[in-house]
XYZ file of C-alpha atoms in Angstrom:
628
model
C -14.477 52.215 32.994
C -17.508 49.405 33.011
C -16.898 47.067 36.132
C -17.956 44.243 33.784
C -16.016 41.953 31.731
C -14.437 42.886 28.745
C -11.403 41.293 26.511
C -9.037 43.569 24.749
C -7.584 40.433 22.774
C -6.629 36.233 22.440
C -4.090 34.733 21.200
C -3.739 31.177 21.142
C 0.235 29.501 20.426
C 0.929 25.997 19.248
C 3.689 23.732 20.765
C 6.164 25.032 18.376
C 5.635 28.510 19.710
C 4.000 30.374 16.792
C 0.620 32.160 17.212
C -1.951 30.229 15.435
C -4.344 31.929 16.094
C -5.304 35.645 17.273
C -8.875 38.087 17.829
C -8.156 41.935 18.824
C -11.323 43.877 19.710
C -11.090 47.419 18.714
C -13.787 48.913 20.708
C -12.401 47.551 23.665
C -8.672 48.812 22.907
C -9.974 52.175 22.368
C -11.461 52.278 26.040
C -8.177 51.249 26.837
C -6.318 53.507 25.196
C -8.781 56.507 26.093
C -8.478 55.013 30.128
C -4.614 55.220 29.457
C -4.485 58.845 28.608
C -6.462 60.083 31.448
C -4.343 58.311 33.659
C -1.228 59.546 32.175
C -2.605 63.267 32.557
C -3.791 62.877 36.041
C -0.581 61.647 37.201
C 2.436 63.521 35.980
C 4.573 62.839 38.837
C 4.446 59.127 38.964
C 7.530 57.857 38.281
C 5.744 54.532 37.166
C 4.016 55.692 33.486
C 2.406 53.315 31.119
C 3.441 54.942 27.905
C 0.123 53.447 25.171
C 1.451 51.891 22.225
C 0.231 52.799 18.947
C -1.392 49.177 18.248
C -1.548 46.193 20.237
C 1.511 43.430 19.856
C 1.186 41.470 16.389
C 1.662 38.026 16.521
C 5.239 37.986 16.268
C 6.085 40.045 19.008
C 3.682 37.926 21.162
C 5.622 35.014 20.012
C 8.843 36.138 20.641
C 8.263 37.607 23.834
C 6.070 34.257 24.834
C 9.599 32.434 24.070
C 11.753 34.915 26.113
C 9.467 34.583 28.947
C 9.797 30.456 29.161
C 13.648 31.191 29.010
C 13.378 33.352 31.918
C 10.681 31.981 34.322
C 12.054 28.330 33.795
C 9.011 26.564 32.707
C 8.082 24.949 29.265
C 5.120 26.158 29.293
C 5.453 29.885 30.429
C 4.583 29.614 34.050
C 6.087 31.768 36.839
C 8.423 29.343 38.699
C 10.533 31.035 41.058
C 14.083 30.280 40.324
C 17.723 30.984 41.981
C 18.506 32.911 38.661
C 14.808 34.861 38.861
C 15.056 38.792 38.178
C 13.580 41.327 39.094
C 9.915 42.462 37.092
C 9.328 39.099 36.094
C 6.364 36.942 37.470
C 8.501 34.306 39.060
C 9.770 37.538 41.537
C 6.642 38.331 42.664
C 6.626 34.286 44.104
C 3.053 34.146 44.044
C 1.263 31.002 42.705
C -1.198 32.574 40.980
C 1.256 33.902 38.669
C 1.269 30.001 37.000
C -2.260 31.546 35.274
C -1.795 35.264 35.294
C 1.812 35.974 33.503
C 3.191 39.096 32.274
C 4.988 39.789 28.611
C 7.309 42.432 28.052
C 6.669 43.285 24.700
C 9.529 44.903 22.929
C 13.687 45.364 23.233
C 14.880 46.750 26.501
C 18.293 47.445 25.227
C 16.383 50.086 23.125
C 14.302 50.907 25.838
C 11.111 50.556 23.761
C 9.952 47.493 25.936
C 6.498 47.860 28.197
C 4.435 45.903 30.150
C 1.442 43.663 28.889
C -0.435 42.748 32.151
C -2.777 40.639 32.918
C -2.350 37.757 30.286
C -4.750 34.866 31.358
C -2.974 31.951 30.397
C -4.823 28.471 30.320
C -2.987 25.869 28.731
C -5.289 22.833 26.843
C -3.729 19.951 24.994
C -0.617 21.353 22.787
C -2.070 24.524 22.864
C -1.359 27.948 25.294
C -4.425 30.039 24.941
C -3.897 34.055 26.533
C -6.915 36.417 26.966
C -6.364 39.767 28.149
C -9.384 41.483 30.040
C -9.642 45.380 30.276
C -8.372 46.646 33.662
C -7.374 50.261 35.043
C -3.650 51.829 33.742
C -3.865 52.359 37.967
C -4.035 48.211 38.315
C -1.044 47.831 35.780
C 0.977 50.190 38.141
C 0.387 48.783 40.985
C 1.092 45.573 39.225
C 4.740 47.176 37.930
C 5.746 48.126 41.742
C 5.180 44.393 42.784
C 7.625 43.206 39.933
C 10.220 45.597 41.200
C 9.589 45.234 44.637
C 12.840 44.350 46.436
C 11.694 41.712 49.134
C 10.455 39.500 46.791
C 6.513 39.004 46.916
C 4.235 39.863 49.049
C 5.667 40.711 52.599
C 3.656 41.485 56.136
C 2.290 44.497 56.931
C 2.806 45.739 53.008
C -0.742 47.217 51.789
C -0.482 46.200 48.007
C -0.331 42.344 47.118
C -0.923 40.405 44.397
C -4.460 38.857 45.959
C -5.747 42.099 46.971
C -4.887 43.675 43.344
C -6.506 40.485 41.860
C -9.314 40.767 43.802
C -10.214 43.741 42.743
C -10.320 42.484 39.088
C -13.224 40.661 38.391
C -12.666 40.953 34.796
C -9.918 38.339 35.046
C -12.555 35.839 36.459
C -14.252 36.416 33.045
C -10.588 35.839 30.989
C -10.761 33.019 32.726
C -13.920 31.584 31.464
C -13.160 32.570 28.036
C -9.822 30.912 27.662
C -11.637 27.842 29.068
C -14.251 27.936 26.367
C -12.202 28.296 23.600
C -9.780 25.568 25.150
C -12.847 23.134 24.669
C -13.556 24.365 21.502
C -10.201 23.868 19.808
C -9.850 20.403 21.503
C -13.451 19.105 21.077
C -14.123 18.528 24.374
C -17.997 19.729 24.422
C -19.830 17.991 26.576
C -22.763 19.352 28.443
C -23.559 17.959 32.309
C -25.115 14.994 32.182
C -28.927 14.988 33.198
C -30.264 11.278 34.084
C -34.282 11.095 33.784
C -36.707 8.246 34.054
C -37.815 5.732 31.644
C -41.319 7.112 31.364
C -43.277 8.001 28.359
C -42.223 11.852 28.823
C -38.934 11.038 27.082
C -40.677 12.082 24.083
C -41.084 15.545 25.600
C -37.350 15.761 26.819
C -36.696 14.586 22.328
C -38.650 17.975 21.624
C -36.495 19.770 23.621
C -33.656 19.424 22.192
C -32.089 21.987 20.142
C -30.559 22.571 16.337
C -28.874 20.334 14.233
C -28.709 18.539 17.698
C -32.598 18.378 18.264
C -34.502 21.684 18.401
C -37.909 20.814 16.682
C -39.813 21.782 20.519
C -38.398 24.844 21.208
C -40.960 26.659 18.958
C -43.932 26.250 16.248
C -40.881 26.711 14.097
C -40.201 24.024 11.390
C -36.771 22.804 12.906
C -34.065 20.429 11.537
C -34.829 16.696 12.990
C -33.686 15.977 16.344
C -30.093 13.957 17.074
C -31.434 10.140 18.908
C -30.623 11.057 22.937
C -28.293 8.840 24.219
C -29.249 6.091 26.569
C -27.464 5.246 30.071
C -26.937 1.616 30.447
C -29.759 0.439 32.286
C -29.727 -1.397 35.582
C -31.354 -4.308 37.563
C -32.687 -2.487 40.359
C -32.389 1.192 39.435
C -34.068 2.901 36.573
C -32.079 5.152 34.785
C -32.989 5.780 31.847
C -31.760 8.971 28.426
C -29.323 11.304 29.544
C -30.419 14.717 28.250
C -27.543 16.360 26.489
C -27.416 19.507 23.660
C -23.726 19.624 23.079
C -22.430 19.095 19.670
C -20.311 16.340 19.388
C -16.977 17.375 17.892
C -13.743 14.720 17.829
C -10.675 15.767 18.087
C -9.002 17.980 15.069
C -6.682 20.041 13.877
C -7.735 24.149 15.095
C -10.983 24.850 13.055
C -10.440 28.753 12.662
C -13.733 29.183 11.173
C -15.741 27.212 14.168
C -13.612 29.437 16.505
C -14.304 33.264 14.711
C -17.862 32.193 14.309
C -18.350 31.174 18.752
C -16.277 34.780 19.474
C -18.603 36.613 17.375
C -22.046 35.025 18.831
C -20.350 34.769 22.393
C -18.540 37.749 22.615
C -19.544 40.599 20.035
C -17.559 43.677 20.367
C -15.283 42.025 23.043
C -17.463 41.532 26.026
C -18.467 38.175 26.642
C -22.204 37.300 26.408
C -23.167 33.580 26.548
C -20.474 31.089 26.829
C -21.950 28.261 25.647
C -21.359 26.673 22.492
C -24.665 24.924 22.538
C -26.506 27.973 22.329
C -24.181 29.674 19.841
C -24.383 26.888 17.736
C -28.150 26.526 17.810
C -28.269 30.537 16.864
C -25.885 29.902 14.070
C -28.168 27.086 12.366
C -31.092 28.012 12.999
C -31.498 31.662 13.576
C -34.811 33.544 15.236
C -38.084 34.487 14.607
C -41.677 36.023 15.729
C -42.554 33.601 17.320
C -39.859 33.080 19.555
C -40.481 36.298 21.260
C -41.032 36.355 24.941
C -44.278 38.550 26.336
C -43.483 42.390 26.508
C -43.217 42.791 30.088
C -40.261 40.517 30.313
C -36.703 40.694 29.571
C -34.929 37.328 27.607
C -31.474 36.921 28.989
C -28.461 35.865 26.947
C -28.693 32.539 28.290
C -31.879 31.691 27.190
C -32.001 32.510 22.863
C -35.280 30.277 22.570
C -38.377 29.804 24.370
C -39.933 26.278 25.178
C -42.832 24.889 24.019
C -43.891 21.402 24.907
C -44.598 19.366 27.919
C -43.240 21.035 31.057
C -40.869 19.502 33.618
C -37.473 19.966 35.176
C -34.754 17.334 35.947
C -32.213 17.574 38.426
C -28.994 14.958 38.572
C -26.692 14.727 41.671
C -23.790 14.169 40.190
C -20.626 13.370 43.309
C -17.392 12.004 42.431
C -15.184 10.500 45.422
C -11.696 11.032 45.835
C -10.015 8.749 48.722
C -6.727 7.754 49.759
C -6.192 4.839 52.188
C -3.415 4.239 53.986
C -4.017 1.687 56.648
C -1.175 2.979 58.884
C -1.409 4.025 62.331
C 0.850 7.030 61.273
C -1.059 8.222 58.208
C -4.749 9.027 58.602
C -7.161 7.968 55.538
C -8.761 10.995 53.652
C -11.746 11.250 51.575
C -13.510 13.935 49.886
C -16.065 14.921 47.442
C -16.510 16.845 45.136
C -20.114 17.237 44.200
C -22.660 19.310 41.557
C -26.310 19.397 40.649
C -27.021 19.413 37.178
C -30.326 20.650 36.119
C -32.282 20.752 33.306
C -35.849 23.362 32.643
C -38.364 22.305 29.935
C -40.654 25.160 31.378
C -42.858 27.525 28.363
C -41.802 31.395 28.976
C -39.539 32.584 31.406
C -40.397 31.676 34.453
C -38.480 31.594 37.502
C -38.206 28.831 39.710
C -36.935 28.723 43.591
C -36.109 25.959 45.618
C -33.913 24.879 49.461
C -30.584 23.309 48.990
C -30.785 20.631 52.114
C -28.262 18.401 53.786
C -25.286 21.738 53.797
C -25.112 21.052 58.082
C -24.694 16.978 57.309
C -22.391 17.737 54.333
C -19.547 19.929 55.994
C -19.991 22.047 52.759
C -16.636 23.482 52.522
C -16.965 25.174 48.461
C -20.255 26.462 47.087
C -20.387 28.029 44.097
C -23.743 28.991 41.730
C -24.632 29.516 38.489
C -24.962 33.097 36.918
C -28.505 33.046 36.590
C -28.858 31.857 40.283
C -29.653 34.856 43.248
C -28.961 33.411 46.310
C -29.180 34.887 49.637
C -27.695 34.507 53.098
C -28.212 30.402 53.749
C -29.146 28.822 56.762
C -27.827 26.036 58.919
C -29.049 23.578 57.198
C -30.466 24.815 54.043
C -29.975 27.233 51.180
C -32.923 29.031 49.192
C -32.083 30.076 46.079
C -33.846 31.131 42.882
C -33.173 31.067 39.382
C -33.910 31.972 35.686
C -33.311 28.522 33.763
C -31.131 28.874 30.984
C -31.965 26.653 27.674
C -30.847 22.867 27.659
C -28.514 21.408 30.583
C -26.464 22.922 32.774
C -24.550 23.366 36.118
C -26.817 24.855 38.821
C -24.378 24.222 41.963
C -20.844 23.099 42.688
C -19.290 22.188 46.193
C -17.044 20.401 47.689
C -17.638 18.412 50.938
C -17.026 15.681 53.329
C -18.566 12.121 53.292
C -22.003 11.810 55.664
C -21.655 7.964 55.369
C -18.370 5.795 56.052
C -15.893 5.255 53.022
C -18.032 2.981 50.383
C -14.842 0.368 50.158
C -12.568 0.271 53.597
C -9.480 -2.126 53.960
C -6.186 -2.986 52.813
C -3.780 -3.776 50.021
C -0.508 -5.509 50.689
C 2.235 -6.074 48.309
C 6.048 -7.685 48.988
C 8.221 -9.082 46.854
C 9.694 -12.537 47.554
C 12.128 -12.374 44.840
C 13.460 -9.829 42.586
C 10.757 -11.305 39.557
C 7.719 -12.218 41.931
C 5.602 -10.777 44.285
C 2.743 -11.530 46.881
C -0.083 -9.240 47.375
C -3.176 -9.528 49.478
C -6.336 -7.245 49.266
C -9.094 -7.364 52.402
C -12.397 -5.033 51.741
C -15.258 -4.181 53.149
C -17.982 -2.563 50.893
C -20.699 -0.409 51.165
C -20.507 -1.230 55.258
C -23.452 0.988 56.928
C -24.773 1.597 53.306
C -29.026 0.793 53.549
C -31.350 0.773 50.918
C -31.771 3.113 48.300
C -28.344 3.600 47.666
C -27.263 0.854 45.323
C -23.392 0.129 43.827
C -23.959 -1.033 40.488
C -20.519 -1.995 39.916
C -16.628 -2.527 41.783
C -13.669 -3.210 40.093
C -9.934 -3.044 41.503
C -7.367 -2.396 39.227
C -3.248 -2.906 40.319
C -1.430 -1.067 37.369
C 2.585 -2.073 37.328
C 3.854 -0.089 34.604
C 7.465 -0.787 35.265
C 7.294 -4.908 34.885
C 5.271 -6.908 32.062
C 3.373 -9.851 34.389
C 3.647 -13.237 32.722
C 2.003 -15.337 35.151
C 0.000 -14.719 37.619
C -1.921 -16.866 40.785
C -4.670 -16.820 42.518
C -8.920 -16.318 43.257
C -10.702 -14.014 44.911
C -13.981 -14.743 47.753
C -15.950 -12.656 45.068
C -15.675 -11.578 41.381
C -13.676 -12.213 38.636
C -9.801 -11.373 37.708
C -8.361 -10.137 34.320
C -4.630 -9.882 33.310
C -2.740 -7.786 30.791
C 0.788 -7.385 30.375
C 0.487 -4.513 32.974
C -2.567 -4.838 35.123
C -4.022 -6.955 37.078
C -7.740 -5.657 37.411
C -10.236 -7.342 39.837
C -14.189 -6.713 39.213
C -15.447 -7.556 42.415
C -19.155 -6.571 41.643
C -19.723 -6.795 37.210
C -21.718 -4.355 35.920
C -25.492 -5.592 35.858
C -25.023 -7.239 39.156
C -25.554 -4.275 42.168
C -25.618 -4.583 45.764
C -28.205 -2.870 47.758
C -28.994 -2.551 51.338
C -26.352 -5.040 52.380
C -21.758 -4.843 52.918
C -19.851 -7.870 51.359
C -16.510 -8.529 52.609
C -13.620 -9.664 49.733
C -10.353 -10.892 50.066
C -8.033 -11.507 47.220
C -4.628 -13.304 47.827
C -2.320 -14.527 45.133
C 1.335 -13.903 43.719
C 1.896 -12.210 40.108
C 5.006 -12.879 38.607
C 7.337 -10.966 36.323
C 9.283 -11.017 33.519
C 12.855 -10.260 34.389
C 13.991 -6.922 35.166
C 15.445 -4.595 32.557
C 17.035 -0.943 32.724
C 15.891 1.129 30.455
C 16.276 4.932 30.974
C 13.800 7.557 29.773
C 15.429 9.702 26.986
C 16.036 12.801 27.889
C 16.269 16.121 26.327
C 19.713 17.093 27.782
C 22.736 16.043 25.824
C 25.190 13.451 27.273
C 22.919 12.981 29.830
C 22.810 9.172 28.954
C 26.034 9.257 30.523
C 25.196 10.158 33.835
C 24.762 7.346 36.599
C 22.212 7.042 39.191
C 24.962 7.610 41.749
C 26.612 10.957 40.021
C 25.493 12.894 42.365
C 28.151 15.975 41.626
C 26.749 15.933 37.854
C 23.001 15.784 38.989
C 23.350 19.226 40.979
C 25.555 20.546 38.612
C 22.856 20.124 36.200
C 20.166 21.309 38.673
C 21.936 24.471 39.023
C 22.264 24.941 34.853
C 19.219 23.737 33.875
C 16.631 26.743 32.302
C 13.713 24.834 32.501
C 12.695 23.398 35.919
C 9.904 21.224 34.751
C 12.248 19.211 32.689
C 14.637 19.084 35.558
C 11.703 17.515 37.615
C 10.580 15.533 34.903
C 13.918 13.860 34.001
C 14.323 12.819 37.968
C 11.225 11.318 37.559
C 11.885 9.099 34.999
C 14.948 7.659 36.659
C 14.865 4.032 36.647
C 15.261 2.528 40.291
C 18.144 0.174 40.839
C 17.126 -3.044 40.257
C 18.613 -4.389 43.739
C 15.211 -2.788 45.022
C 13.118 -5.380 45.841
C 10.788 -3.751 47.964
C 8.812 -1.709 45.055
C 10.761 -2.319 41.469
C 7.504 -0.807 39.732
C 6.265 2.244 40.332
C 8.252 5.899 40.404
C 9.851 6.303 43.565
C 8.831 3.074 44.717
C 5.043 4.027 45.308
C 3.040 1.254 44.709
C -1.147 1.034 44.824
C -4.512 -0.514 43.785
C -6.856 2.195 42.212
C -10.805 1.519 43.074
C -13.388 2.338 40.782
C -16.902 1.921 41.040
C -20.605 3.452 40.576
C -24.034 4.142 43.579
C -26.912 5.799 42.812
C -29.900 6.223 45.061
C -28.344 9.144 47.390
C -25.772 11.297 47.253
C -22.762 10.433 49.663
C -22.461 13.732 51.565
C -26.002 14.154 51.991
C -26.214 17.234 49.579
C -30.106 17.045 48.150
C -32.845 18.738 47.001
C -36.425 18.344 48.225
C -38.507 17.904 44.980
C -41.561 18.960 47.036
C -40.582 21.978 47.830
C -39.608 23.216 44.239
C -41.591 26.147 43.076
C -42.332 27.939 39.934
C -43.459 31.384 39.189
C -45.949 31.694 37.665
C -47.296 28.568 38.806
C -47.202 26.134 36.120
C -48.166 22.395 36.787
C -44.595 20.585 35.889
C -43.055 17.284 37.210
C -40.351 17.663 39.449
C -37.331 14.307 38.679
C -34.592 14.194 40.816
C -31.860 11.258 40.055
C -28.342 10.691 42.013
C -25.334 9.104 41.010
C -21.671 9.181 42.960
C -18.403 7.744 41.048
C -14.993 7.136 42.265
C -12.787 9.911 41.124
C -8.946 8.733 42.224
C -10.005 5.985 45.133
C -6.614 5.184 45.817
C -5.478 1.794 47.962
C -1.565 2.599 49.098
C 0.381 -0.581 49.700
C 0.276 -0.650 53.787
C 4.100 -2.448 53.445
C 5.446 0.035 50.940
C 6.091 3.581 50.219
C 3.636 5.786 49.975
C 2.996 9.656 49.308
C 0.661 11.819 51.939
C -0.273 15.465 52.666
C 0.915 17.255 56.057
C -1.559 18.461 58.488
C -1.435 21.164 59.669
């Protein structure tokens, strides 16, 4: 059996539970089927036998058994949540989170005792839509899969040779499933975008306009008379920084009911036969339009790869972007430490002629704490230093992602401080915000803008009081946001301290419960607590169980936090640098090779967002992780 990736079919169900869609791969199922029979014959005495089916499930069946599984597992959306009422060979037994993405359909009445075993299912849910993929394994895998389910300790126990993460990974197929079902989730939900490249304003923008590709710009790929090219985007432009076109080739789709025909027509190009090729919709789209010819042919004595279905012709160059978004929570307690992460990638983008390959040193892994680093497929890497990794490449066509990671911050937290909030009466409260930004930041790293934004969902403000040291305030019915530094105004080489105090006041306090899905529960009071566990030990569905507790409204006698669920109340941060990445993560431009050696600019651009920068109220509530 190949140790590739191959898909045997896909299914993808609506939120009313029918199959809307669904792609079986006969050559595929016939490797199966042929893998299943040797099995069979080589193991007569195994009490655990996969008997083959003559056809794969049809769509009802995958329905039905889709809906029996969410009855079972307790989860609206047919993820294994273990439950008190959870049997035995179903994925909730097994207790393992992983079976949230991997599930398990038993296909089939087992009263009649014509029900088997469909194993692995990738399931990725996107919008109202559950898409499952399932790869090719061994019958052996699906065995050893069937003893977990019946196992009678429940999951994986010590000492026990077979476990769901060792079976998993040796199944790298699923890792391709995966990839699949996350393609076609973008596809049927519009969402393709590809990673934004930032270049300079220079006159080689016209070279990066040739570049582009099909219907979206391809008239430089070739000699080739092409369709004209899409205008490129422009990033807004800034006082002190200049950042110029962001490079992208993705098709720009809204959202739309499931186009069928824009889905059978990316699984053919992507995935002929079953086994999955080229992923990207940019390039499958570009094939689609425009189609090949002579003199896109690369020299004899090298191989094209999949990723790369045109050659470039034009002016030379590649562009990378550091692209780092920030994710902080600050607590300002003695008792809760503050946490901040990052979670960075390089995008890169080739305009090289041929197929050249290009090698370059990762720098800044020692400063960063690197804790995730991941590659692209076309990357070979080797064993990395202490403070740098080499790597080499094959540039596919257009942009894409050359490196992931995940790491700590080199510098201090861009905005330290507090937020306070109390309430002084049951309708008005006082807050207080004291910040220090970008303290040890030097030149060239530059925040083009800050803004603060307190959300109260619960209470509609009416009026509200007060001015900040810096910046401007804004009110709506539910926020109060604060843009401390506007956009066109940046601050370089130099911290600013702000304080904000005021009062915001609300409109009086009304009960109104979330409706729920449960009847008579309208009846139940906040204080019933005999009927709440009654219904926590009835209730199927354990999402909804969570979700209803949720949405609980919070006596009104509460003054400390009337707003937020649970009482959590906070001040979200948002805000933009460029000049240097924040965990020290780079690239050194001059050391950048090509092979063979071609005479082509080397750009490198940075930019580092706030991802959730969250500001807990220091008097109030607030949630936090446990250390170990």
């Amino acid at each position: 059996m190949p140790g590739g990736c191959s898909i045997r079919a896909l299914w993808i169900l609506n939120n009313l539970d029918g199959v809307v869609f669904s792609r079986r791969f006969p050559v595929v199922e016939k490797q199966w089927r042929a893998a299943c029979k040797t099995e069979n014959e080589s193991s007569n005495e195994d009490p655990v036998r996969y008997t083959v089916p003559p056809f794969l499930p049809n769509d009802s069946e995958i329905a039905a058994a889709f809906v029996e599984r969410k009855k079972s597992e307790g989860s609206t959306r047919g993820y294994g949540i273990r439950v008190t009422h959870s049997d035995k060979r179903s994925d909730s037994w097994v207790d393992d989170p992983i079976t949230r993405h991997i599930i398990s359909l038993r296909i089939g009445a087992e009263e009649e005792g014509e029900s088997y075993l469909l194993w692995p299912l990738v399931l990725h849910v996107r919008g109202p839509y559950c898409i499952l993929a399932l790869p090719l394994i061994e019958p052996r895998h699906l065995k050893v899969y069937s003893r977990l389910c019946r196992r009678s300790d429940c999951g994986n126990a010590a000492g026990v040779d077979e476990s769901i993460s060792s079976l998993l990974l040796d199944l790298p197929s699923i890792t391709g499933a995966f990839m699949v079902a996350l393609a076609i989730g973008d596809i049927i939900i519009g969402d393709m975008v590809d990673p934004e490249v930032v270049v300079s304003v220079s006159p080689s923008v016209g070279g990066l306009l040739d570049s582009l590709t099909g219907s979206i710009g391809i008239s430089g790929i070739s000699s080739r008379a092409k369709p004209v090219a899409a205008p490129v985007a422009s990033a807004t432009p800034s006082s002190t920084a200049a950042i110029g076109a962001v490079a992208s080739d993705a098709p720009k789709i809204g959202s739309r009911p499931l186009d069928k025909d824009a889905l059978r027509n990316f699984i053919s190009g992507a995935m002929p036969f079953g086994t999955p090729l080229d992923l990207n919709y940019s390039n499958i789209f570009t094939v689609k339009v425009n189609g090949f010819s002579s003199s896109d042919l690369p020299p004899s004595d090298l191989k094209q790869p999949a990723w790369k279905p045109y050659l470039y012709k034009g002016k030379q160059r590649i562009l990378f972007t550091v692209h780092e978004i920030v994710h902080a929570a600050m607590y300002d307690r003695d008792d809760i430490s503050d946490t901040i992460s990052i979670a960075g990638q390089i995008n890169c983008r080739a305009e090289l002629e041929g197929l050249p390959d290009v090698s370059l040193p990762l720098t800044g892994l020692n400063k960063a704490h690197v804790e995730v680093l991941s590659f692209h497929p076309c990357a070979q890497v080797p064993e990395q230093g202490v403070d740098k990794q080499a790597m080499m490449f094959s540039p596919p066509l257009g942009n894409f992602v050359l490196v992931r990671y995940q790491a700590n911050c080199a510098f201090g937290p861009p905005i330290m401080g507090f937020y306070q909030l109390s309430m002084v009466s049951e309708d008005e409260g006082a807050f207080l915000f004291k910040l220090q930004i970008m303290e040890g930041y030097k030149a060239p790293l530059t925040m083009e803008f800050c803004n603060v934004t307190m959300p109260f969902p619960r209470r509609r403000i009416v009026s509200f009081d007060g001015t900040p040291s810096v910046g401007t305030v804004s009110t709506t019915e539910h926020i109060v946001e604060w843009k401390i530094i506007p956009s066109g105004r940046s601050l370089t080489g130099k911290s600013i301290e702000a304080t904000f105090p005021g009062t915001v006041r609300f409109a009086p306090w009304q009960i109104q419960r979330a409706p729920s899905s449960k009847s008579g529960s309208d009846n139940r009071s906040d204080g019933d607590s005999d009927v709440e566990t009654e219904s926590a030990n009835n209730m199927v569905n354990v999402e909804e169980f969570l979700m209803e507790k949720m949405s609980k409204d919070l006596p009104p006698v509460d003054l400390e936090e009337p707003f937020c669920w649970q009482a959590y109340n906070y001040a979200k941060v948002s805000f933009k640098i460029t000049g240097a990445s924040l965990s020290g993560m780079s690239i050194d431009a001059k050391s950048v090779s090509i092979y063979p050696a071609v005479k082509a600019p080397v750009e490198l651009s940075t930019q580092v967002t706030s991802g959730d920068y969250i500001l807990w109220n220091t008097l109030g509530k607030c949630p936090s992780a446990a250390t170990a």
